[in-house]
Amino acid sequence: MVIEDKHGDAEDVSTIHAITLDEQISSVKSEMESIHAGNHPEFLRYLRNLDRIKSDKIQSADQHRQYVIKTATSVFETERRQAEDEYEAEREQLRQRLFLSTQERLRKLEDEKHQQDKLLEASQDVDMRTAMQLKLRKRQPRGDKGS
């Protein structure tokens, strides 16, 4: 079959079909090269979408990381404050226990000293009475015994 193109030239249908296929093949090869080079319009459109998804995921991961860090820091600060509070409470208990123990030892020592002072005073009173009695006996003449 023969057809005429717009210039009035007659061509065979099979020739036209072969030319069309060659153009299509050339177009597809050009498209493949464009895809391989990374500048194909459809590839670039999908790539922009992927970039947006990647950015969203990175932003979400960063927000999660910041949240985890903030939470971990908060937990650390709470545990640190709790450890400090426990230390201070135990330190105060220890101080109170030692103070009371020392106070009790002091009280016992003061009681013991008071008892010792009483005994010493009583002993001195006995010694003074004995000395007085001896003095009185020495003053009395010996002859007075038999009267």
PDB file of C-alpha atoms in Angstrom:
ATOM      1  CA  MET A   1       0.000   0.000   0.000  1.00  0.00           C
ATOM      2  CA  VAL A   2       1.218   3.440  -0.852  1.00  0.00           C
ATOM      3  CA  ILE A   3       0.256   6.686   0.806  1.00  0.00           C
ATOM      4  CA  GLU A   4       1.198  10.211   0.183  1.00  0.00           C
ATOM      5  CA  ASP A   5       2.635  12.444   2.830  1.00  0.00           C
ATOM      6  CA  LYS A   6       1.643  16.095   3.136  1.00  0.00           C
ATOM      7  CA  HIS A   7       4.218  17.112   0.528  1.00  0.00           C
ATOM      8  CA  GLY A   8       2.676  14.788  -1.953  1.00  0.00           C
ATOM      9  CA  ASP A   9       5.452  12.184  -1.813  1.00  0.00           C
ATOM     10  CA  ALA A  10       4.334   8.630  -1.998  1.00  0.00           C
ATOM     11  CA  GLU A  11       5.706   6.176   0.491  1.00  0.00           C
ATOM     12  CA  ASP A  12       5.125   2.572   1.288  1.00  0.00           C
ATOM     13  CA  VAL A  13       3.193   1.820   4.534  1.00  0.00           C
ATOM     14  CA  SER A  14       5.807  -0.656   5.702  1.00  0.00           C
ATOM     15  CA  THR A  15       8.510   1.948   5.261  1.00  0.00           C
ATOM     16  CA  ILE A  16       6.521   4.450   7.275  1.00  0.00           C
ATOM     17  CA  HIS A  17       5.902   1.848   9.945  1.00  0.00           C
ATOM     18  CA  ALA A  18       9.628   1.016  10.100  1.00  0.00           C
ATOM     19  CA  ILE A  19      10.501   4.686  10.442  1.00  0.00           C
ATOM     20  CA  THR A  20       7.927   5.088  13.210  1.00  0.00           C
ATOM     21  CA  LEU A  21       9.350   2.072  15.058  1.00  0.00           C
ATOM     22  CA  ASP A  22      12.883   3.407  14.649  1.00  0.00           C
ATOM     23  CA  GLU A  23      11.744   6.751  16.084  1.00  0.00           C
ATOM     24  CA  GLN A  24      10.035   4.993  18.970  1.00  0.00           C
ATOM     25  CA  ILE A  25      13.120   2.879  19.659  1.00  0.00           C
ATOM     26  CA  SER A  26      15.270   5.987  19.539  1.00  0.00           C
ATOM     27  CA  SER A  27      12.865   7.771  21.869  1.00  0.00           C
ATOM     28  CA  VAL A  28      12.853   4.868  24.358  1.00  0.00           C
ATOM     29  CA  LYS A  29      16.672   4.665  24.263  1.00  0.00           C
ATOM     30  CA  SER A  30      16.840   8.399  24.871  1.00  0.00           C
ATOM     31  CA  GLU A  31      14.425   7.970  27.760  1.00  0.00           C
ATOM     32  CA  MET A  32      16.574   5.140  29.189  1.00  0.00           C
ATOM     33  CA  GLU A  33      19.668   7.336  28.988  1.00  0.00           C
ATOM     34  CA  SER A  34      17.775  10.124  30.708  1.00  0.00           C
ATOM     35  CA  ILE A  35      16.675   7.707  33.462  1.00  0.00           C
ATOM     36  CA  HIS A  36      20.230   6.401  33.844  1.00  0.00           C
ATOM     37  CA  ALA A  37      21.610   9.959  33.999  1.00  0.00           C
ATOM     38  CA  GLY A  38      19.004  10.855  36.647  1.00  0.00           C
ATOM     39  CA  ASN A  39      17.315  13.676  34.758  1.00  0.00           C
ATOM     40  CA  HIS A  40      14.180  11.966  33.474  1.00  0.00           C
ATOM     41  CA  PRO A  41      11.101  14.124  34.319  1.00  0.00           C
ATOM     42  CA  GLU A  42       9.068  11.265  35.780  1.00  0.00           C
ATOM     43  CA  PHE A  43      12.105  10.056  37.761  1.00  0.00           C
ATOM     44  CA  LEU A  44      12.647  13.592  39.080  1.00  0.00           C
ATOM     45  CA  ARG A  45       8.981  13.861  40.090  1.00  0.00           C
ATOM     46  CA  TYR A  46       9.158  10.567  42.038  1.00  0.00           C
ATOM     47  CA  LEU A  47      12.524  11.604  43.463  1.00  0.00           C
ATOM     48  CA  ARG A  48      11.059  14.856  44.838  1.00  0.00           C
ATOM     49  CA  ASN A  49       8.353  12.797  46.535  1.00  0.00           C
ATOM     50  CA  LEU A  50      10.977  10.388  47.955  1.00  0.00           C
ATOM     51  CA  ASP A  51      13.062  13.341  49.177  1.00  0.00           C
ATOM     52  CA  ARG A  52      10.036  14.754  50.979  1.00  0.00           C
ATOM     53  CA  ILE A  53       9.313  11.348  52.567  1.00  0.00           C
ATOM     54  CA  LYS A  54      12.987  11.008  53.566  1.00  0.00           C
ATOM     55  CA  SER A  55      12.990  14.512  55.090  1.00  0.00           C
ATOM     56  CA  ASP A  56       9.797  13.748  57.002  1.00  0.00           C
ATOM     57  CA  LYS A  57      11.282  10.497  58.351  1.00  0.00           C
ATOM     58  CA  ILE A  58      14.544  12.221  59.331  1.00  0.00           C
ATOM     59  CA  GLN A  59      12.636  14.996  61.048  1.00  0.00           C
ATOM     60  CA  SER A  60      10.472  12.452  62.853  1.00  0.00           C
ATOM     61  CA  ALA A  61      13.543  10.437  63.894  1.00  0.00           C
ATOM     62  CA  ASP A  62      15.249  13.611  65.127  1.00  0.00           C
ATOM     63  CA  GLN A  63      12.180  14.585  67.137  1.00  0.00           C
ATOM     64  CA  HIS A  64      12.069  11.088  68.612  1.00  0.00           C
ATOM     65  CA  ARG A  65      15.796  11.291  69.445  1.00  0.00           C
ATOM     66  CA  GLN A  66      15.272  14.656  71.145  1.00  0.00           C
ATOM     67  CA  TYR A  67      12.328  13.239  73.087  1.00  0.00           C
ATOM     68  CA  VAL A  68      14.350  10.196  74.187  1.00  0.00           C
ATOM     69  CA  ILE A  69      17.269  12.409  75.237  1.00  0.00           C
ATOM     70  CA  LYS A  70      14.955  14.748  77.127  1.00  0.00           C
ATOM     71  CA  THR A  71      13.226  11.812  78.824  1.00  0.00           C
ATOM     72  CA  ALA A  72      16.523  10.108  79.693  1.00  0.00           C
ATOM     73  CA  THR A  73      17.897  13.389  81.034  1.00  0.00           C
ATOM     74  CA  SER A  74      14.776  13.898  83.107  1.00  0.00           C
ATOM     75  CA  VAL A  75      14.977  10.354  84.500  1.00  0.00           C
ATOM     76  CA  PHE A  76      18.687  10.857  85.252  1.00  0.00           C
ATOM     77  CA  GLU A  77      18.034  14.156  87.047  1.00  0.00           C
ATOM     78  CA  THR A  78      15.214  12.594  89.069  1.00  0.00           C
ATOM     79  CA  GLU A  79      17.370   9.608  90.069  1.00  0.00           C
ATOM     80  CA  ARG A  80      20.300  11.915  90.887  1.00  0.00           C
ATOM     81  CA  ARG A  81      18.100  14.119  93.089  1.00  0.00           C
ATOM     82  CA  GLN A  82      16.660  11.014  94.757  1.00  0.00           C
ATOM     83  CA  ALA A  83      20.161   9.672  95.445  1.00  0.00           C
ATOM     84  CA  GLU A  84      21.197  13.050  96.898  1.00  0.00           C
ATOM     85  CA  ASP A  85      18.050  13.190  99.057  1.00  0.00           C
ATOM     86  CA  GLU A  86      18.606   9.633 100.314  1.00  0.00           C
ATOM     87  CA  TYR A  87      22.240  10.461 101.068  1.00  0.00           C
ATOM     88  CA  GLU A  88      21.262  13.583 103.012  1.00  0.00           C
ATOM     89  CA  ALA A  89      18.548  11.699 104.952  1.00  0.00           C
ATOM     90  CA  GLU A  90      20.912   8.854 105.860  1.00  0.00           C
ATOM     91  CA  ARG A  91      23.650  11.359 106.719  1.00  0.00           C
ATOM     92  CA  GLU A  92      21.257  13.171 109.066  1.00  0.00           C
ATOM     93  CA  GLN A  93      20.135   9.879 110.642  1.00  0.00           C
ATOM     94  CA  LEU A  94      23.746   8.876 111.210  1.00  0.00           C
ATOM     95  CA  ARG A  95      24.547  12.270 112.731  1.00  0.00           C
ATOM     96  CA  GLN A  96      21.508  12.034 115.026  1.00  0.00           C
ATOM     97  CA  ARG A  97      22.348   8.457 116.068  1.00  0.00           C
ATOM     98  CA  LEU A  98      25.954   9.361 116.850  1.00  0.00           C
ATOM     99  CA  PHE A  99      24.898  12.515 118.677  1.00  0.00           C
ATOM    100  CA  LEU A 100      22.364  10.627 120.819  1.00  0.00           C
ATOM    101  CA  SER A 101      24.880   7.862 121.504  1.00  0.00           C
ATOM    102  CA  THR A 102      27.492  10.407 122.563  1.00  0.00           C
ATOM    103  CA  GLN A 103      24.933  12.299 124.612  1.00  0.00           C
ATOM    104  CA  GLU A 104      23.991   9.047 126.392  1.00  0.00           C
ATOM    105  CA  ARG A 105      27.669   8.277 127.098  1.00  0.00           C
ATOM    106  CA  LEU A 106      28.102  11.785 128.504  1.00  0.00           C
ATOM    107  CA  ARG A 107      25.037  11.389 130.719  1.00  0.00           C
ATOM    108  CA  LYS A 108      26.332   8.064 132.059  1.00  0.00           C
ATOM    109  CA  LEU A 109      29.779   9.532 132.728  1.00  0.00           C
ATOM    110  CA  GLU A 110      28.232  12.532 134.495  1.00  0.00           C
ATOM    111  CA  ASP A 111      26.044  10.188 136.602  1.00  0.00           C
ATOM    112  CA  GLU A 112      29.091   8.091 137.441  1.00  0.00           C
ATOM    113  CA  LYS A 113      31.044  11.219 138.412  1.00  0.00           C
ATOM    114  CA  HIS A 114      28.126  12.434 140.533  1.00  0.00           C
ATOM    115  CA  GLN A 115      28.011   9.060 142.331  1.00  0.00           C
ATOM    116  CA  GLN A 116      31.771   9.130 142.798  1.00  0.00           C
ATOM    117  CA  ASP A 117      31.570  12.691 144.176  1.00  0.00           C
ATOM    118  CA  LYS A 118      28.873  11.573 146.644  1.00  0.00           C
ATOM    119  CA  LEU A 119      31.003   8.622 147.738  1.00  0.00           C
ATOM    120  CA  LEU A 120      34.059  10.844 148.107  1.00  0.00           C
ATOM    121  CA  GLU A 121      32.028  13.365 150.086  1.00  0.00           C
ATOM    122  CA  ALA A 122      30.604  10.622 152.285  1.00  0.00           C
ATOM    123  CA  SER A 123      34.081   9.190 152.744  1.00  0.00           C
ATOM    124  CA  GLN A 124      35.426  12.596 153.675  1.00  0.00           C
ATOM    125  CA  ASP A 125      32.581  13.054 156.186  1.00  0.00           C
ATOM    126  CA  VAL A 126      33.434   9.704 157.770  1.00  0.00           C
ATOM    127  CA  ASP A 127      37.119  10.610 157.840  1.00  0.00           C
ATOM    128  CA  MET A 128      36.299  13.967 159.438  1.00  0.00           C
ATOM    129  CA  ARG A 129      34.095  12.374 162.088  1.00  0.00           C
ATOM    130  CA  THR A 130      36.723   9.792 162.817  1.00  0.00           C
ATOM    131  CA  ALA A 131      39.367  12.485 163.078  1.00  0.00           C
ATOM    132  CA  MET A 132      37.100  14.496 165.378  1.00  0.00           C
ATOM    133  CA  GLN A 133      36.432  11.494 167.531  1.00  0.00           C
ATOM    134  CA  LEU A 134      40.140  10.809 167.747  1.00  0.00           C
ATOM    135  CA  LYS A 135      40.800  14.395 168.707  1.00  0.00           C
ATOM    136  CA  LEU A 136      38.107  14.244 171.312  1.00  0.00           C
ATOM    137  CA  ARG A 137      39.531  11.043 172.758  1.00  0.00           C
ATOM    138  CA  LYS A 138      42.972  12.543 172.838  1.00  0.00           C
ATOM    139  CA  ARG A 139      41.683  15.546 174.747  1.00  0.00           C
ATOM    140  CA  GLN A 140      39.993  13.564 177.409  1.00  0.00           C
ATOM    141  CA  PRO A 141      42.346  12.817 180.289  1.00  0.00           C
ATOM    142  CA  ARG A 142      43.059   9.199 180.875  1.00  0.00           C
ATOM    143  CA  GLY A 143      42.023   9.356 184.381  1.00  0.00           C
ATOM    144  CA  ASP A 144      38.488  10.162 183.519  1.00  0.00           C
ATOM    145  CA  LYS A 145      37.886   6.698 182.281  1.00  0.00           C
ATOM    146  CA  GLY A 146      37.265   5.161 185.602  1.00  0.00           C
ATOM    147  CA  SER A 147      35.221   7.763 187.292  1.00  0.00           C
TER     148      SER A 147
END
